[in-house]
């Protein structure tokens, strides 16, 4: 190695002052190895939480670890590194269902859409406009729905109908109140008075 004043360091005899990123071994300056940091006097291993570094590293803050899904909320796959010094380049490459990927982050799926972890599409688009509605954080097109109508309870003769019909065929339709001449049957429908 070469010192700041241009002189050769480490001639094999006596104590040696090495540049940062190097450390003395038997009077010779040796480049710091991967996974260590060297201040010019000694070589230290990077902290176990951030065990990696490049050769010639002189700063503990430049020790790093690969990003994990714990570093990016609602992610299932990530890329990047996080430095001991606090900076990181962590980005999601895939999100959980019910979220979509935007600029390396996982964003909550808005109402009336389905998010597969990467992209988002409207319920209408995915169900040929039959089931246009959906709750926030929807990750499955079968959770898209439409509101119940009289045709979903053809024999009920209700005053009002509540509930939903889902893309997977599930119905939560029920009658609330009955039209004149009918009474509640106890199962969400109405029966004609005799």
Short mmCIF file of N, CA, C and O in Angstrom, two decimals, residues 74-163:
data_model
loop_
_atom_site.label_atom_id
_atom_site.label_comp_id
_atom_site.label_asym_id
_atom_site.label_seq_id
_atom_site.Cartn_x
_atom_site.Cartn_y
_atom_site.Cartn_z
N UNK A 74 -45.52 -5.77 4.24
CA UNK A 74 -46.45 -6.49 3.35
C UNK A 74 -45.80 -7.06 2.10
O UNK A 74 -46.47 -7.32 1.10
N UNK A 75 -44.49 -7.29 2.14
CA UNK A 75 -43.79 -7.87 0.99
C UNK A 75 -43.62 -9.37 1.16
O UNK A 75 -43.65 -9.89 2.27
N UNK A 76 -43.47 -10.08 0.03
CA UNK A 76 -43.16 -11.51 0.05
C UNK A 76 -41.80 -11.79 -0.59
O UNK A 76 -41.27 -12.87 -0.48
N UNK A 77 -41.26 -10.78 -1.27
CA UNK A 77 -39.95 -10.91 -1.91
C UNK A 77 -39.34 -9.51 -1.98
O UNK A 77 -40.03 -8.54 -2.30
N UNK A 78 -38.04 -9.42 -1.67
CA UNK A 78 -37.36 -8.12 -1.65
C UNK A 78 -35.98 -8.21 -2.29
O UNK A 78 -35.44 -9.30 -2.49
N UNK A 79 -35.41 -7.05 -2.58
CA UNK A 79 -34.03 -6.96 -3.04
C UNK A 79 -33.37 -5.79 -2.33
O UNK A 79 -34.05 -4.95 -1.74
N UNK A 80 -32.06 -5.74 -2.39
CA UNK A 80 -31.33 -4.62 -1.81
C UNK A 80 -30.54 -5.02 -0.58
O UNK A 80 -30.56 -6.18 -0.15
N UNK A 81 -29.84 -4.03 -0.03
CA UNK A 81 -29.04 -4.24 1.17
C UNK A 81 -29.32 -3.14 2.18
O UNK A 81 -29.74 -2.05 1.83
N UNK A 82 -29.05 -3.46 3.45
CA UNK A 82 -29.19 -2.48 4.53
C UNK A 82 -27.84 -2.37 5.24
O UNK A 82 -27.22 -3.36 5.57
N UNK A 83 -27.42 -1.12 5.43
CA UNK A 83 -26.12 -0.85 6.03
C UNK A 83 -26.23 -0.71 7.55
O UNK A 83 -27.25 -0.24 8.06
N UNK A 84 -25.17 -1.06 8.24
CA UNK A 84 -25.10 -0.92 9.69
C UNK A 84 -25.31 0.54 10.08
O UNK A 84 -25.90 0.85 11.10
N UNK A 85 -24.88 1.45 9.23
CA UNK A 85 -25.01 2.88 9.48
C UNK A 85 -26.43 3.39 9.32
O UNK A 85 -26.70 4.57 9.54
N UNK A 86 -27.39 2.55 8.90
CA UNK A 86 -28.78 2.95 8.82
C UNK A 86 -29.33 3.11 7.42
O UNK A 86 -30.53 2.99 7.23
N UNK A 87 -28.53 3.43 6.43
CA UNK A 87 -29.04 3.57 5.08
C UNK A 87 -29.38 2.19 4.52
O UNK A 87 -28.78 1.19 4.89
N UNK A 88 -30.36 2.17 3.61
CA UNK A 88 -30.66 0.90 2.96
C UNK A 88 -31.23 1.14 1.58
O UNK A 88 -31.67 2.23 1.25
N UNK A 89 -31.18 0.08 0.78
CA UNK A 89 -31.73 0.12 -0.58
C UNK A 89 -32.83 -0.94 -0.72
O UNK A 89 -33.10 -1.40 -1.81
N UNK A 90 -33.46 -1.30 0.42
CA UNK A 90 -34.47 -2.36 0.42
C UNK A 90 -35.69 -1.95 -0.41
O UNK A 90 -36.23 -0.86 -0.23
N UNK A 91 -36.11 -2.85 -1.30
CA UNK A 91 -37.30 -2.64 -2.11
C UNK A 91 -38.04 -3.95 -2.26
O UNK A 91 -37.44 -5.01 -2.41
N UNK A 92 -39.36 -3.86 -2.25
CA UNK A 92 -40.18 -5.04 -2.51
C UNK A 92 -40.09 -5.38 -3.99
O UNK A 92 -40.04 -4.51 -4.84
N UNK A 93 -40.06 -6.67 -4.30
CA UNK A 93 -40.17 -7.13 -5.68
C UNK A 93 -41.48 -7.88 -5.88
O UNK A 93 -41.89 -8.12 -7.01
N UNK A 94 -42.16 -8.22 -4.76
CA UNK A 94 -43.48 -8.85 -4.79
C UNK A 94 -44.13 -8.59 -3.43
O UNK A 94 -43.46 -8.58 -2.41
N UNK A 95 -45.45 -8.37 -3.46
CA UNK A 95 -46.20 -8.06 -2.24
C UNK A 95 -47.18 -9.18 -1.92
O UNK A 95 -47.45 -10.04 -2.76
N UNK A 96 -47.74 -9.13 -0.73
CA UNK A 96 -48.79 -10.07 -0.34
C UNK A 96 -50.04 -9.77 -1.18
O UNK A 96 -50.24 -8.65 -1.64
N UNK A 97 -50.89 -10.77 -1.32
CA UNK A 97 -52.18 -10.57 -1.99
C UNK A 97 -52.94 -9.50 -1.21
O UNK A 97 -52.89 -9.45 0.01
N UNK A 98 -53.63 -8.63 -1.94
CA UNK A 98 -54.34 -7.52 -1.32
C UNK A 98 -53.53 -6.24 -1.36
O UNK A 98 -53.98 -5.20 -0.90
N UNK A 99 -52.33 -6.32 -1.93
CA UNK A 99 -51.45 -5.17 -2.09
C UNK A 99 -50.89 -5.19 -3.51
O UNK A 99 -50.90 -6.21 -4.17
N UNK A 100 -50.40 -4.04 -3.96
CA UNK A 100 -49.75 -3.98 -5.27
C UNK A 100 -48.42 -3.27 -5.14
O UNK A 100 -48.19 -2.53 -4.18
N UNK A 101 -47.54 -3.50 -6.08
CA UNK A 101 -46.18 -2.98 -6.06
C UNK A 101 -46.13 -1.61 -6.73
O UNK A 101 -46.60 -1.45 -7.85
N UNK A 102 -45.58 -0.63 -6.01
CA UNK A 102 -45.42 0.71 -6.57
C UNK A 102 -44.11 1.31 -6.04
O UNK A 102 -43.96 1.53 -4.84
N UNK A 103 -43.16 1.54 -6.94
CA UNK A 103 -41.87 2.14 -6.57
C UNK A 103 -41.18 1.41 -5.42
O UNK A 103 -40.64 2.02 -4.51
N UNK A 104 -41.19 0.08 -5.47
CA UNK A 104 -40.50 -0.72 -4.47
C UNK A 104 -41.22 -0.85 -3.14
O UNK A 104 -40.68 -1.40 -2.20
N UNK A 105 -42.43 -0.35 -3.05
CA UNK A 105 -43.22 -0.45 -1.82
C UNK A 105 -44.52 -1.21 -2.09
O UNK A 105 -44.99 -1.26 -3.22
N UNK A 106 -45.09 -1.78 -1.04
CA UNK A 106 -46.36 -2.49 -1.14
C UNK A 106 -47.47 -1.55 -0.68
O UNK A 106 -47.45 -1.07 0.45
N UNK A 107 -48.41 -1.29 -1.57
CA UNK A 107 -49.49 -0.34 -1.32
C UNK A 107 -50.81 -1.10 -1.19
O UNK A 107 -51.09 -2.02 -1.96
N UNK A 108 -51.64 -0.70 -0.22
CA UNK A 108 -52.94 -1.34 0.01
C UNK A 108 -53.82 -1.23 -1.23
O UNK A 108 -53.90 -0.18 -1.85
N UNK A 109 -54.48 -2.32 -1.54
CA UNK A 109 -55.40 -2.36 -2.68
C UNK A 109 -56.62 -1.50 -2.36
O UNK A 109 -57.23 -1.63 -1.31
N UNK A 110 -56.99 -0.59 -3.27
CA UNK A 110 -58.17 0.24 -3.02
C UNK A 110 -59.47 -0.55 -3.18
O UNK A 110 -59.49 -1.64 -3.74
N UNK A 111 -60.57 0.03 -2.69
CA UNK A 111 -61.88 -0.59 -2.84
C UNK A 111 -62.18 -0.82 -4.32
O UNK A 111 -61.73 -0.08 -5.19
N UNK A 112 -62.95 -1.87 -4.59
CA UNK A 112 -63.43 -2.23 -5.93
C UNK A 112 -62.32 -2.68 -6.88
O UNK A 112 -62.50 -2.68 -8.09
N UNK A 113 -61.17 -3.06 -6.31
CA UNK A 113 -60.06 -3.57 -7.12
C UNK A 113 -59.54 -4.86 -6.50
O UNK A 113 -59.81 -5.17 -5.34
N UNK A 114 -58.77 -5.60 -7.30
CA UNK A 114 -58.11 -6.82 -6.85
C UNK A 114 -56.63 -6.63 -7.09
O UNK A 114 -56.21 -6.26 -8.19
N UNK A 115 -55.83 -6.91 -6.07
CA UNK A 115 -54.38 -6.75 -6.18
C UNK A 115 -53.72 -8.09 -5.90
O UNK A 115 -53.93 -8.69 -4.83
N UNK A 116 -52.91 -8.56 -6.84
CA UNK A 116 -52.31 -9.89 -6.74
C UNK A 116 -50.91 -9.90 -6.13
O UNK A 116 -50.22 -10.89 -6.16
N UNK A 117 -50.49 -8.77 -5.57
CA UNK A 117 -49.15 -8.69 -5.01
C UNK A 117 -48.20 -7.94 -5.91
O UNK A 117 -47.12 -7.53 -5.49
N UNK A 118 -48.58 -7.76 -7.14
CA UNK A 118 -47.73 -7.03 -8.08
C UNK A 118 -48.54 -5.97 -8.82
O UNK A 118 -48.13 -4.82 -8.90
N UNK A 119 -49.70 -6.36 -9.35
CA UNK A 119 -50.51 -5.44 -10.13
C UNK A 119 -51.89 -5.28 -9.50
O UNK A 119 -52.23 -5.99 -8.56
N UNK A 120 -52.67 -4.36 -10.05
CA UNK A 120 -54.04 -4.16 -9.59
C UNK A 120 -54.97 -4.03 -10.78
O UNK A 120 -54.61 -3.46 -11.81
N UNK A 121 -56.17 -4.59 -10.64
CA UNK A 121 -57.19 -4.51 -11.68
C UNK A 121 -58.53 -4.29 -11.00
O UNK A 121 -58.72 -4.71 -9.85
N UNK A 122 -59.48 -3.69 -11.71
CA UNK A 122 -60.79 -3.46 -11.12
C UNK A 122 -61.59 -4.76 -11.08
O UNK A 122 -61.40 -5.65 -11.92
N UNK A 123 -62.50 -4.84 -10.12
CA UNK A 123 -63.40 -6.00 -10.04
C UNK A 123 -64.22 -6.10 -11.32
O UNK A 123 -64.42 -7.19 -11.85
N UNK A 124 -64.68 -4.95 -11.83
CA UNK A 124 -65.46 -4.95 -13.08
C UNK A 124 -64.67 -5.59 -14.22
O UNK A 124 -65.19 -6.41 -14.97
N UNK A 125 -63.42 -5.22 -14.34
CA UNK A 125 -62.56 -5.73 -15.41
C UNK A 125 -62.38 -7.25 -15.29
O UNK A 125 -62.40 -7.96 -16.28
N UNK A 126 -62.21 -7.73 -14.07
CA UNK A 126 -61.94 -9.16 -13.85
C UNK A 126 -63.19 -10.03 -13.92
O UNK A 126 -63.08 -11.24 -14.08
N UNK A 127 -64.36 -9.43 -13.76
CA UNK A 127 -65.60 -10.24 -13.73
C UNK A 127 -66.58 -9.82 -14.83
O UNK A 127 -67.78 -10.04 -14.70
N UNK A 128 -66.05 -9.24 -15.90
CA UNK A 128 -66.89 -8.79 -17.02
C UNK A 128 -68.05 -7.92 -16.53
O UNK A 128 -69.19 -8.05 -16.98
N UNK A 129 -67.77 -7.07 -15.58
CA UNK A 129 -68.69 -6.08 -15.03
C UNK A 129 -69.88 -6.68 -14.28
O UNK A 129 -70.81 -5.97 -13.92
N UNK A 130 -69.85 -7.99 -13.99
CA UNK A 130 -70.94 -8.63 -13.26
C UNK A 130 -70.84 -8.32 -11.76
O UNK A 130 -71.84 -8.11 -11.09
N UNK A 131 -69.62 -8.31 -11.22
CA UNK A 131 -69.38 -8.09 -9.80
C UNK A 131 -68.44 -6.90 -9.66
O UNK A 131 -67.23 -7.07 -9.47
N UNK A 132 -68.94 -5.67 -9.71
CA UNK A 132 -68.10 -4.48 -9.78
C UNK A 132 -67.53 -3.99 -8.45
O UNK A 132 -66.67 -3.12 -8.43
N UNK A 133 -68.01 -4.54 -7.33
CA UNK A 133 -67.61 -4.01 -6.03
C UNK A 133 -66.60 -4.91 -5.33
O UNK A 133 -66.54 -6.11 -5.60
N UNK A 134 -65.86 -4.33 -4.41
CA UNK A 134 -64.90 -5.10 -3.62
C UNK A 134 -64.41 -4.27 -2.45
O UNK A 134 -64.42 -3.04 -2.50
N UNK A 135 -64.00 -4.94 -1.39
CA UNK A 135 -63.47 -4.24 -0.22
C UNK A 135 -62.01 -3.89 -0.44
O UNK A 135 -61.35 -4.43 -1.32
N UNK A 136 -61.49 -2.98 0.38
CA UNK A 136 -60.07 -2.64 0.33
C UNK A 136 -59.24 -3.87 0.69
O UNK A 136 -59.72 -4.77 1.39
N UNK A 137 -58.01 -3.93 0.21
CA UNK A 137 -57.08 -5.03 0.45
C UNK A 137 -57.57 -6.36 -0.11
O UNK A 137 -57.25 -7.42 0.42
N UNK A 138 -58.32 -6.32 -1.19
CA UNK A 138 -58.84 -7.52 -1.84
C UNK A 138 -57.73 -8.16 -2.68
O UNK A 138 -57.16 -7.52 -3.54
N UNK A 139 -57.48 -9.44 -2.43
CA UNK A 139 -56.45 -10.15 -3.18
C UNK A 139 -57.00 -11.28 -4.04
O UNK A 139 -56.22 -12.05 -4.60
N UNK A 140 -58.34 -11.40 -4.15
CA UNK A 140 -58.93 -12.52 -4.87
C UNK A 140 -60.18 -12.04 -5.58
O UNK A 140 -61.09 -11.48 -4.95
N UNK A 141 -60.27 -12.29 -6.88
CA UNK A 141 -61.44 -11.82 -7.63
C UNK A 141 -62.73 -12.46 -7.14
O UNK A 141 -63.81 -11.92 -7.34
N UNK A 142 -62.66 -13.61 -6.46
CA UNK A 142 -63.87 -14.22 -5.91
C UNK A 142 -64.48 -13.40 -4.79
O UNK A 142 -65.61 -13.63 -4.39
N UNK A 143 -63.72 -12.44 -4.27
CA UNK A 143 -64.24 -11.55 -3.23
C UNK A 143 -64.93 -10.32 -3.83
O UNK A 143 -65.45 -9.49 -3.09
N UNK A 144 -64.92 -10.19 -5.14
CA UNK A 144 -65.68 -9.12 -5.79
C UNK A 144 -67.17 -9.47 -5.66
O UNK A 144 -67.53 -10.63 -5.63
N UNK A 145 -68.00 -8.45 -5.60
CA UNK A 145 -69.42 -8.72 -5.38
C UNK A 145 -70.30 -7.66 -6.03
O UNK A 145 -69.84 -6.64 -6.52
N UNK A 146 -71.58 -7.96 -6.01
CA UNK A 146 -72.61 -6.99 -6.38
C UNK A 146 -73.66 -7.03 -5.27
O UNK A 146 -73.75 -8.00 -4.51
N UNK A 147 -74.43 -5.98 -5.17
CA UNK A 147 -75.48 -5.95 -4.17
C UNK A 147 -76.62 -6.86 -4.60
O UNK A 147 -76.89 -7.02 -5.80
N UNK A 148 -77.30 -7.46 -3.64
CA UNK A 148 -78.43 -8.33 -3.93
C UNK A 148 -79.57 -7.53 -4.55
O UNK A 148 -79.74 -6.34 -4.28
N UNK A 149 -80.33 -8.22 -5.38
CA UNK A 149 -81.52 -7.61 -6.00
C UNK A 149 -82.70 -8.55 -5.79
O UNK A 149 -82.54 -9.68 -5.32
N UNK A 150 -83.88 -8.09 -6.17
CA UNK A 150 -85.09 -8.91 -6.02
C UNK A 150 -84.96 -10.24 -6.73
O UNK A 150 -85.49 -11.26 -6.28
N UNK A 151 -84.23 -10.28 -7.83
CA UNK A 151 -84.09 -11.54 -8.57
C UNK A 151 -83.30 -12.59 -7.79
O UNK A 151 -83.36 -13.77 -8.09
N UNK A 152 -82.54 -12.16 -6.75
CA UNK A 152 -81.78 -13.11 -5.93
C UNK A 152 -82.66 -13.78 -4.88
O UNK A 152 -82.29 -14.80 -4.32
N UNK A 153 -83.83 -13.21 -4.63
CA UNK A 153 -84.81 -13.79 -3.69
C UNK A 153 -86.17 -13.76 -4.37
O UNK A 153 -87.09 -13.06 -3.94
N UNK A 154 -86.34 -14.56 -5.43
CA UNK A 154 -87.55 -14.43 -6.24
C UNK A 154 -88.85 -14.74 -5.51
O UNK A 154 -89.89 -14.19 -5.84
N UNK A 155 -88.81 -15.58 -4.49
CA UNK A 155 -90.04 -15.94 -3.79
C UNK A 155 -90.21 -15.17 -2.48
O UNK A 155 -91.12 -15.45 -1.72
N UNK A 156 -89.34 -14.22 -2.22
CA UNK A 156 -89.33 -13.56 -0.92
C UNK A 156 -90.36 -12.45 -0.80
O UNK A 156 -90.91 -12.22 0.28
N UNK A 157 -90.64 -11.72 -1.86
CA UNK A 157 -91.53 -10.56 -1.82
C UNK A 157 -91.17 -9.60 -0.69
O UNK A 157 -92.01 -9.20 0.09
N UNK A 158 -89.88 -9.24 -0.59
CA UNK A 158 -89.47 -8.36 0.51
C UNK A 158 -89.76 -6.89 0.21
O UNK A 158 -89.93 -6.49 -0.94
N UNK A 159 -89.79 -6.13 1.29
CA UNK A 159 -89.91 -4.68 1.17
C UNK A 159 -88.55 -4.12 0.76
O UNK A 159 -88.45 -3.19 -0.01
N UNK A 160 -87.48 -4.72 1.30
CA UNK A 160 -86.10 -4.32 0.96
C UNK A 160 -85.21 -5.56 1.02
O UNK A 160 -85.49 -6.50 1.76
N UNK A 161 -84.16 -5.54 0.23
CA UNK A 161 -83.21 -6.66 0.21
C UNK A 161 -81.84 -6.11 0.58
O UNK A 161 -81.43 -5.06 0.09
N UNK A 162 -81.15 -6.83 1.46
CA UNK A 162 -79.80 -6.45 1.84
C UNK A 162 -78.87 -7.62 1.55
O UNK A 162 -79.32 -8.76 1.40
N UNK A 163 -77.59 -7.35 1.50
CA UNK A 163 -76.58 -8.38 1.31
C UNK A 163 -75.93 -8.30 -0.05
O UNK A 163 -76.17 -7.38 -0.83
#
